[in-house]
Each structure stands twice: as C-alpha cells, then as structure tokens.
mmCIF file of C-alpha atoms in Angstrom:
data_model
loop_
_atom_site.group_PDB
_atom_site.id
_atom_site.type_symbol
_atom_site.label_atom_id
_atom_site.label_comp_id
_atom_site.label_asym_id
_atom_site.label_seq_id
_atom_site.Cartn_x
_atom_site.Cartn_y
_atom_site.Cartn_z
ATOM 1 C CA UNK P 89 72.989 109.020 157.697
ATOM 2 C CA UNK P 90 70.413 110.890 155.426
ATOM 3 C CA UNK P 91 73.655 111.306 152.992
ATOM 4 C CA UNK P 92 75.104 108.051 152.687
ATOM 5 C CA UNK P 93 71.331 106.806 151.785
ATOM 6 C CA UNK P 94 71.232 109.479 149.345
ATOM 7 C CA UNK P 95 74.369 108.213 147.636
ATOM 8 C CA UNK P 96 73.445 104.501 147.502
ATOM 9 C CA UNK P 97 70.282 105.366 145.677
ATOM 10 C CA UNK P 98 72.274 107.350 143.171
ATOM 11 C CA UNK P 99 74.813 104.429 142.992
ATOM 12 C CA UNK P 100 71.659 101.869 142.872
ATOM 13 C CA UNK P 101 70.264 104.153 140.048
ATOM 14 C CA UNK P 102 73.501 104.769 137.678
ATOM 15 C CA UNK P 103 74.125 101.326 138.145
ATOM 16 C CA UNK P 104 70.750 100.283 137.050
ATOM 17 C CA UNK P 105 70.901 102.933 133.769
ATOM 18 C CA UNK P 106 74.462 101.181 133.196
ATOM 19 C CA UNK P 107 72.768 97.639 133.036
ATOM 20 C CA UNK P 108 69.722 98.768 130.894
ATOM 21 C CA UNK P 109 72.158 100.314 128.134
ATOM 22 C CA UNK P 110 74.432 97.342 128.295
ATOM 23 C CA UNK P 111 70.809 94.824 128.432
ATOM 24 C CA UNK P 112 69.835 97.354 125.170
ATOM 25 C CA UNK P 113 73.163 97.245 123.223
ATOM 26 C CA UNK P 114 72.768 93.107 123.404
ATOM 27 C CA UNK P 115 69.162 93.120 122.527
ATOM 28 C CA UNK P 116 70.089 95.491 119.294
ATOM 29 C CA UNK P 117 73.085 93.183 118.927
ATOM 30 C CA UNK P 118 70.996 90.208 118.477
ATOM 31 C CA UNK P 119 68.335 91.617 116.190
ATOM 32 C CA UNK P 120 71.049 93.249 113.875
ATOM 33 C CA UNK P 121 72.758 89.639 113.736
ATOM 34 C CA UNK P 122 69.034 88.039 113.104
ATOM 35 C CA UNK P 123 68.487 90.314 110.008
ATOM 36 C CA UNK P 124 71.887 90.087 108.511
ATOM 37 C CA UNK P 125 71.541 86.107 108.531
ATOM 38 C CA UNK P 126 67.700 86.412 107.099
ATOM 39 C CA UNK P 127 68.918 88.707 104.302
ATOM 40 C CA UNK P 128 71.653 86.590 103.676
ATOM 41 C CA UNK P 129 68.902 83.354 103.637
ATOM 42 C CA UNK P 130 66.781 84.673 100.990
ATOM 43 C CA UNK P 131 69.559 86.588 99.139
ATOM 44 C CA UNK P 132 70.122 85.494 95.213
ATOM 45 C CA UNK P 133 73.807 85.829 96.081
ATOM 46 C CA UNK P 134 76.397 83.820 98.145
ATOM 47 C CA UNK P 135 79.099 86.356 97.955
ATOM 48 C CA UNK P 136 79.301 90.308 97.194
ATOM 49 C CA UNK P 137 81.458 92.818 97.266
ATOM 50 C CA UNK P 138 81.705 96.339 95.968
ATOM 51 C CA UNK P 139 84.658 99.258 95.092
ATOM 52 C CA UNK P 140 85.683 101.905 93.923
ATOM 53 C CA UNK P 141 87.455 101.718 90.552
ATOM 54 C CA UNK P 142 89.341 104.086 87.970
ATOM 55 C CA UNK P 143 88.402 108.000 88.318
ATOM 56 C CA UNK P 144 87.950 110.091 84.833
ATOM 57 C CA UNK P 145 88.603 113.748 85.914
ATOM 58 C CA UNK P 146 88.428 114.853 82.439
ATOM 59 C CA UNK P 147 84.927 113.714 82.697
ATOM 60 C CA UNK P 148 84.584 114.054 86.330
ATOM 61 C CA UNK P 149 83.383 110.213 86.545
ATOM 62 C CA UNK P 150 84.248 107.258 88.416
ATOM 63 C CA UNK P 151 83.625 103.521 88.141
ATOM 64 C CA UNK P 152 81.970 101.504 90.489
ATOM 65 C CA UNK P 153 82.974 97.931 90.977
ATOM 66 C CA UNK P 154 80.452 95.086 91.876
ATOM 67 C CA UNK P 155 81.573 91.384 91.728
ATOM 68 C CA UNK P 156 78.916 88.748 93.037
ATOM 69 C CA UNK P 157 78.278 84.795 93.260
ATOM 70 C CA UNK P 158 74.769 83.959 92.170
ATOM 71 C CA UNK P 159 73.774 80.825 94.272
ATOM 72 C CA UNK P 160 72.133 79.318 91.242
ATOM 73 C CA UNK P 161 74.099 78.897 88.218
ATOM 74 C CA UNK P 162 73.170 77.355 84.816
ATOM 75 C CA UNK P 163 74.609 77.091 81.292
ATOM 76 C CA UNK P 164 72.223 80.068 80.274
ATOM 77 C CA UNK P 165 72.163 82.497 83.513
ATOM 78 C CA UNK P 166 73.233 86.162 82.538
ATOM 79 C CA UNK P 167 73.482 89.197 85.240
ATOM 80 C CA UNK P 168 73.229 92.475 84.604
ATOM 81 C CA UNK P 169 72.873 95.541 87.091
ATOM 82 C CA UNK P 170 70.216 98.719 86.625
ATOM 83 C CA UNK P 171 71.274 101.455 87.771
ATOM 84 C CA UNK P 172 70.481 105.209 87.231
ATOM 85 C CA UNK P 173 68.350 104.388 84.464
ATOM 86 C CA UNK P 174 70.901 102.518 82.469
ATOM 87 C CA UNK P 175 71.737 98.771 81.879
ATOM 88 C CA UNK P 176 75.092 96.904 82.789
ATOM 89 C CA UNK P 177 76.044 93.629 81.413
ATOM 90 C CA UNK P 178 77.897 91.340 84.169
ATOM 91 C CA UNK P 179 81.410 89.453 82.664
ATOM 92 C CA UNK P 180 81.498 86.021 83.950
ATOM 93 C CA UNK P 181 84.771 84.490 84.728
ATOM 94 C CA UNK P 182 84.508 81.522 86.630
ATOM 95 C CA UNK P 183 81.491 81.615 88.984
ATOM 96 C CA UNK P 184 82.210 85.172 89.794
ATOM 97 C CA UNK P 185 79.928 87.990 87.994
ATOM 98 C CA UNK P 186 81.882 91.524 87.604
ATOM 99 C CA UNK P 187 79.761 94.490 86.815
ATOM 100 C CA UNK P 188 81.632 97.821 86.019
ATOM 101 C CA UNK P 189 79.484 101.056 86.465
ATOM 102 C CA UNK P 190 80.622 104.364 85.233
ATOM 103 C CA UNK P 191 79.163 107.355 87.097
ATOM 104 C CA UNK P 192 78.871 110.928 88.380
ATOM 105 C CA UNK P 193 81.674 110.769 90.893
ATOM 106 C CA UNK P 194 80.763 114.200 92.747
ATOM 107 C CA UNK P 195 77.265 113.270 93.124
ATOM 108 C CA UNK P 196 75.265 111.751 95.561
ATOM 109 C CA UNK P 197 72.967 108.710 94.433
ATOM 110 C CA UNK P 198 69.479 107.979 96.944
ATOM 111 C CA UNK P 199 69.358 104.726 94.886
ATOM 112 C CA UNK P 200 70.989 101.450 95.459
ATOM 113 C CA UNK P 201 71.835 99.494 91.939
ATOM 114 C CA UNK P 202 69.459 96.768 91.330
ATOM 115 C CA UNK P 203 70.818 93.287 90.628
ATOM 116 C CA UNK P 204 68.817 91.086 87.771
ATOM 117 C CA UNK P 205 69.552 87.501 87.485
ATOM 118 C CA UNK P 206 67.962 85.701 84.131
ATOM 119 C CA UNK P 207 67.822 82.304 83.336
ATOM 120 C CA UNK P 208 65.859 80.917 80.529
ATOM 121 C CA UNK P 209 63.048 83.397 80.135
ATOM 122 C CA UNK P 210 62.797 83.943 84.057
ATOM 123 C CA UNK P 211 64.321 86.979 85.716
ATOM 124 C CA UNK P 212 65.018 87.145 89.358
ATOM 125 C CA UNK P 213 65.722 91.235 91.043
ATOM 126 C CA UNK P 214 67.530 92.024 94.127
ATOM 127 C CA UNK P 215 68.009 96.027 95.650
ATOM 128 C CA UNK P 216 71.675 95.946 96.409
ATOM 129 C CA UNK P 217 71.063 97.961 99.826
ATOM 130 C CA UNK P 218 74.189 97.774 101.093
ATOM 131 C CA UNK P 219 75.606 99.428 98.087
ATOM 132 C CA UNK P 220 75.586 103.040 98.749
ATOM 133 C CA UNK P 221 76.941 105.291 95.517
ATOM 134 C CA UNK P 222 78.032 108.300 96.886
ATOM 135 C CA UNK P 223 80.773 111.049 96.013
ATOM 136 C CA UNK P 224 83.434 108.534 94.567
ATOM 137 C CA UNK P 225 85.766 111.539 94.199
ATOM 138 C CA UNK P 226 86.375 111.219 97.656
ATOM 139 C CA UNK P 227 88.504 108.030 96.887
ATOM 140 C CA UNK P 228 90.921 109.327 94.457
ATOM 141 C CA UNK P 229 91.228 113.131 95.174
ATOM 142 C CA UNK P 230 92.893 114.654 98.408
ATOM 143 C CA UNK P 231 91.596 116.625 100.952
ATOM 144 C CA UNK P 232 91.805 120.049 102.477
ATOM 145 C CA UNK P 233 92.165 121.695 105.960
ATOM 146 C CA UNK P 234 92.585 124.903 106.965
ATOM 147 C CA UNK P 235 91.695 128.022 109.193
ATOM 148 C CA UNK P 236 93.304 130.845 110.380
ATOM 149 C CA UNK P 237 94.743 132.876 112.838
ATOM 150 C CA UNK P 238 94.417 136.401 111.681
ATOM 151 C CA UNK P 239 94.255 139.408 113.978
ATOM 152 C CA UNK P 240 92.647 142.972 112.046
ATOM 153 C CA UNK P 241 93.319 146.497 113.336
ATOM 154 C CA UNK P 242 90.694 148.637 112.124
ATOM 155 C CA UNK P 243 90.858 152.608 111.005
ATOM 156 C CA UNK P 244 87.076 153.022 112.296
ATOM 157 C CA UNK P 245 84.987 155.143 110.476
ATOM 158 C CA UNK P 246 84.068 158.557 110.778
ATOM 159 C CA UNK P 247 80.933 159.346 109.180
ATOM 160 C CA UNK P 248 81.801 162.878 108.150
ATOM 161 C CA UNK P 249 85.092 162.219 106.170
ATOM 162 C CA UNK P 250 85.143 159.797 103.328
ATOM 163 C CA UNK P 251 84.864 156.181 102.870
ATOM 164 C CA UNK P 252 87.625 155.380 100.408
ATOM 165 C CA UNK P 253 90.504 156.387 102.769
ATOM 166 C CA UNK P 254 89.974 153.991 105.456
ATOM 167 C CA UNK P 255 91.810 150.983 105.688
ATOM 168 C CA UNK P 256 92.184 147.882 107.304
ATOM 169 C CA UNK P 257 95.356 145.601 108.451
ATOM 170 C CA UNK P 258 96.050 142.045 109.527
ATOM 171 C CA UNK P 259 98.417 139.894 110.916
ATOM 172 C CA UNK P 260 98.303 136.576 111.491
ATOM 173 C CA UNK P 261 98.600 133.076 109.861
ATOM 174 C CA UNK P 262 96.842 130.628 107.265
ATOM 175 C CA UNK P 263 97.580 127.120 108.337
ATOM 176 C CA UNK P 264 97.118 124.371 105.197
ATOM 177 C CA UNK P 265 97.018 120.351 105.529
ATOM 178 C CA UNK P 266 96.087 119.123 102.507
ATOM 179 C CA UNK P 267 95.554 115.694 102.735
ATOM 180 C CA UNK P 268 96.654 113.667 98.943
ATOM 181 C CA UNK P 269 94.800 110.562 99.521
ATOM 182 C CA UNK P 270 98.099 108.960 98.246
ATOM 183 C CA UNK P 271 97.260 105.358 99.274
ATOM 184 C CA UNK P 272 94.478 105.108 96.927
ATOM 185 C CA UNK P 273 95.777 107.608 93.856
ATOM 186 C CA UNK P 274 99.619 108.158 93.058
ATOM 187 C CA UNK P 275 98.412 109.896 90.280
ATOM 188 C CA UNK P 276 97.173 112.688 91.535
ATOM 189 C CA UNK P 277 99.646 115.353 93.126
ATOM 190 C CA UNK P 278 99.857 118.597 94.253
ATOM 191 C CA UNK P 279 100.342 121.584 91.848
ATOM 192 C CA UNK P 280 100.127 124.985 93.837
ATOM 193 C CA UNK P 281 99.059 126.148 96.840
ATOM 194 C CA UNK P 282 97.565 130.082 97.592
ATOM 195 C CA UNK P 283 96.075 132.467 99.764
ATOM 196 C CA UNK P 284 93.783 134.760 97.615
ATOM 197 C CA UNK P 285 91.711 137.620 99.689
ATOM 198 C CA UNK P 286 88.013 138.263 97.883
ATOM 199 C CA UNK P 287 86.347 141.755 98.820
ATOM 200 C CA UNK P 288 82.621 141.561 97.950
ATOM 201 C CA UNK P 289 83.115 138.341 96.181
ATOM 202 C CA UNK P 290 85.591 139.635 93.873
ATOM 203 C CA UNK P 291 89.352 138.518 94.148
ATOM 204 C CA UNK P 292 91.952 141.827 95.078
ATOM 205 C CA UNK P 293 94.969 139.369 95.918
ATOM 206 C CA UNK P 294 95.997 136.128 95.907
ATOM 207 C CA UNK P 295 99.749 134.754 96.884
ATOM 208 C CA UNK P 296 101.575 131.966 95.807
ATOM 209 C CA UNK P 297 102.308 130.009 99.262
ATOM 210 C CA UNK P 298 103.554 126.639 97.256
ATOM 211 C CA UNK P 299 107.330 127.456 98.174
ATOM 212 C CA UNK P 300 105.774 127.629 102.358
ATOM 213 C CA UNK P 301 104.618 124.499 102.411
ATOM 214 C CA UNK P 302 105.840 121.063 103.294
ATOM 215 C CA UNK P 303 105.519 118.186 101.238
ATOM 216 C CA UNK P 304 105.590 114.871 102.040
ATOM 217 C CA UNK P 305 104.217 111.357 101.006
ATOM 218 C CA UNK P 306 100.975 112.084 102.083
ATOM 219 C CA UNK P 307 100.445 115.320 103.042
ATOM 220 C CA UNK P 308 100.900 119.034 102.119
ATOM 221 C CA UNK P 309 101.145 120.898 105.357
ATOM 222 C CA UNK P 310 102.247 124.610 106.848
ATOM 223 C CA UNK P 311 101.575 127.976 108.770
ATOM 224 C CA UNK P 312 101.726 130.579 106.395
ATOM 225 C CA UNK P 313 102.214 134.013 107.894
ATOM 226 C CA UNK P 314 100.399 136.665 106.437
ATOM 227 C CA UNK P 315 100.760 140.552 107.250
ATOM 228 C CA UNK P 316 98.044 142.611 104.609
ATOM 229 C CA UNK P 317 96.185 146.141 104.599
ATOM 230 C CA UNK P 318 93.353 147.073 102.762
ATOM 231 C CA UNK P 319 91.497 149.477 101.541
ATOM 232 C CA UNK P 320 87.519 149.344 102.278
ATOM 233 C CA UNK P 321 84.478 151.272 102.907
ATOM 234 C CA UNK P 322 81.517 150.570 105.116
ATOM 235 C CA UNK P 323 79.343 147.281 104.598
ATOM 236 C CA UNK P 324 82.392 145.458 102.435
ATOM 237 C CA UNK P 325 82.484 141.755 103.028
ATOM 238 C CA UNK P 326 85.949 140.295 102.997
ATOM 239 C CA UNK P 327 87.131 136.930 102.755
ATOM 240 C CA UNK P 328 90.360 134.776 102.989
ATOM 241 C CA UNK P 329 90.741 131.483 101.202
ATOM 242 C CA UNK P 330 93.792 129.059 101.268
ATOM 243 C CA UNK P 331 93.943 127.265 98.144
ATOM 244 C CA UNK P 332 95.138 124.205 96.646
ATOM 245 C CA UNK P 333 95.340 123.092 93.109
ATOM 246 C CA UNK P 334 96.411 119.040 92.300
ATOM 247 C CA UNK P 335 97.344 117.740 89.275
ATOM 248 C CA UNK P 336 93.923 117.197 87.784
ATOM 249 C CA UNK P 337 93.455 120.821 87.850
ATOM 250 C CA UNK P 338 90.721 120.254 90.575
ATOM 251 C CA UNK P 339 91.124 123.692 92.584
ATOM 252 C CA UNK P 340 90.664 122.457 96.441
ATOM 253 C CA UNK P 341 89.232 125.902 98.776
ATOM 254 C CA UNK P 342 88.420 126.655 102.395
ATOM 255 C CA UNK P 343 87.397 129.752 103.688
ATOM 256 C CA UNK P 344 89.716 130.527 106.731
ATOM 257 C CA UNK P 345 88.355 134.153 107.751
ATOM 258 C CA UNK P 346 85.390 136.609 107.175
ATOM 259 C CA UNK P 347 83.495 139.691 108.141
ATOM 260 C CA UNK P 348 82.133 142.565 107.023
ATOM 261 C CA UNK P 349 83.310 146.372 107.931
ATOM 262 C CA UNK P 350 80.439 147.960 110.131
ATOM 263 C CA UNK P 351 80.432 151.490 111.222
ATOM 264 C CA UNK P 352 81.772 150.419 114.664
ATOM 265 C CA UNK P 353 83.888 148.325 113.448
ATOM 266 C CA UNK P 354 84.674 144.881 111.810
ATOM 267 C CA UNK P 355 81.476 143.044 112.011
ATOM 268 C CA UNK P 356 82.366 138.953 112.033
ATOM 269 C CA UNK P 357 79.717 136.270 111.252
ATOM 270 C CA UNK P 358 79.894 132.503 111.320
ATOM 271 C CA UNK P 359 80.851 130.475 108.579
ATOM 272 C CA UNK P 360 81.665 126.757 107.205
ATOM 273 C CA UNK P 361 85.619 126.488 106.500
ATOM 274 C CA UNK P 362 84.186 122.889 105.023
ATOM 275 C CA UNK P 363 86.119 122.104 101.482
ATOM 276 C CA UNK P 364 85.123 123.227 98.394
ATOM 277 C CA UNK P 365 85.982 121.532 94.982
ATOM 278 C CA UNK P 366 85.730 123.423 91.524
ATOM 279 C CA UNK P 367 86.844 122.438 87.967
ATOM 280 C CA UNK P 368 89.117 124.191 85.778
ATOM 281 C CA UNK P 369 86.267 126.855 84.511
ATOM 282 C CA UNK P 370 85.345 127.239 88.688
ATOM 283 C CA UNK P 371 82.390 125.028 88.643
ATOM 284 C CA UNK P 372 81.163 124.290 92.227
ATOM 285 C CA UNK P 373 81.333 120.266 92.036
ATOM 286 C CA UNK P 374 80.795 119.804 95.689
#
C-alpha cells in the first residue's frame, strides 16, 4: 500500500516537472517570436541576408557577403557598412543593396558590421546583430579527424646503466578522415597526407601515408598501421601527429598520441586531438 502511494507521487511529480518544461519551452517560444517581430518593426531593412563569399589563401582572407532592402528608398539614398574600422560602399541594383567585405578569415570578430543608411544629409545606423563574422576559413577549407590506437612496450629504466640505450616500441594504428568541404570549394583538394613523430618538440620521423588513404568526393579517410621504436631517455615528451596538406598549402594537424618517459615507465597526460591549421612557413592560424 505504502509503495504504490510512493510511486504515484513520483509519477504525480515527473509528470508535473514534464508540464513545467513543456509550459517553459512555450513561454520562451512566445517571447523569442515577440522580439524577432519587434526587431523586425523598427528595423531600417525589409529583407537581409548574409554569406560567405570568395576565400584568398594567398592572403588568408575571405569576403563576406551582405545584401539588404532598405524600407525607405529615394533618388539620393546611399548604404554603406562599417566594419572593423573600415568603410564599405553598398552597389545598388534594383532595390537590393550588396555590400562585399574582405576580411581576416581565421579570425574571430566580437563585432557585428554596422549598417548606415544616408539620405540627403541625414544618416540612419543599424548593429547588424545577427551577423556574426567568425573564422570564414571554415567554409572553404576541409577538415580533420583523427586519433589513434597505438600500444608502447617500454625498456624501463635502470638508473645505474645509461640513458641513451633504452628504447621504446609501438604498434598500433593512426586513423585519418579528412573532411574536403567539397560542396562549398572544388578548388581546394588534397595534396599529402603523413604521420610525423616529434620528440621534445622536434620532428625525428615523419611518413608519407598519402598512398594509405582513400579518396573520395568528399572525404579522405583510412587506418594507417604503424609499427616504430625509439630511442629516448628519461623525461622525453613524444608526440604523434597525422597530417594533411590541401592544395592551398594549408598544412591540416591533430595530435593522435602523447606522453612522456618516466622512470617507471611511460607517463601519459591528457590532451586536445582538436585541428590545427598552419601556413606554408608553419604559422599557427587557428
């Protein structure tokens, strides 16, 4: 008896937290739809839109689109857009204003462009908000993924012979899906792929793994097997990277494994195997 009560007020209750998250979600509904029709009320503009346009990997830039429909036109209205301290004229063809903005496409902008209508000697300013300028690169260049599944057999150390002589082995695999964003740039394709092995932030090997890999139309994808041995002494860090190189010369790199040799034995830490993007003279850019 005691039981059953117990398990309609926990039925009474979860229902009741299901109804005041569902009550919640429409409440947050409604305001969001209030403010988007308010903004849109005392907006200069009747229509907006925003893209990405060319990329300029020589100069590592990118253009931002933004076309707009003032809701006031006259013979004498001009637009232009400020943005990162410079000027851009609108072109007018029709009723529809096109601004093109060139800028940093690996960088990440905490200001929105700001829109200035003139007519006559008035000018009228609007935050574009809803424009948010933000690594562009990320819409023309692909993408990397990778991690590994290495297994190490250490020669531990012995304390009273020396350092140099002890060595370390591993087996395993490096598996690479690079992504080439295909859809958006044809241009850009895949040059080389490697696996390069840094000890104390210095590269000792590095293999070409292009031949290992499968292309397709939009990806670049494998399990590389990898069997290596290495000399080391105590407290070096080692690291294995799978690499990919497109056409632009942009040099795409993950860190798949790391550690560094202990007395005991192998000592691993965390780490990020999040992508990293240099330029030709290996320029962190992301």
């Amino acid at each position: 008896m005691i039981n059953s009560l117990k398990n309609q007020v926990n039925n009474l209750e979860k229902s009741l937290n299901q109804q005041t998250e569902l009550i919640n979600s429409q409440i947050n509904s409604i305001y969001e739809n209030v403010d988007n029709k308010l903004n849109k009320q005392v907006s200069l503009l009747s229509e907006f839109t925003y893209k990405s346009g060319k990329f300029y990997p020589e100069d590592k830039t990118a253009e931002l689109i933004i076309e707009m429909v003032p809701k006031v036109i006259t013979n004498d209205t001009s637009l232009y857009i400020t943005f990162d301290g410079k000027e851009t004229p609108c072109i007018k063809n029709k009723n529809k204003y096109t601004a093109v903005i060139t800028v940093d496409a690996f960088k990440y902008y905490d200001e929105s462009p700001v829109l200035n209508i003139k007519s006559g000697t008035e000018i009228q300013t609007e935050v574009l908000e809803d424009v948010y300028v933000e690594y562009l690169y990320t819409n023309h260049l692909g993408s990397l993924n990778a991690h590994s599944t290495l297994n190490s057999i250490y020669n531990k150390y012995n304390i009273s012979k020396p350092a140099n002589n002890k060595t370390i082995s591993y087996n395993g695999s490096v598996y690479f899906d690079y992504w080439k964003n295909a859809e958006n740039n044809s241009l850009n394709t895949i040059k080389k792929a490697f696996i390069a092995i840094e000890v104390n932030n210095k590269e000792v090997k590095r293999y070409d793994v292009t031949d290992k890999l499968v292309l397709s139309e939009e990806n670049l994808i494998g399990d590389v097997s990898l069997t290596e041995t290495l000399n080391v002494k105590l407290n070096d860090s080692i690291e294995f990277f799978a690499i990919v190189e497109d056409s632009y010369g942009f040099i795409h790199k993950c860190l798949v494994d790391t550690h560094i040799i202990s007395q005991k034995d192998e000592n691993f830490i965390e780490f990020s195997s999040e992508e990293m993007i240099y330029d030709k003279d290996n320029n962190k850019l992301n």
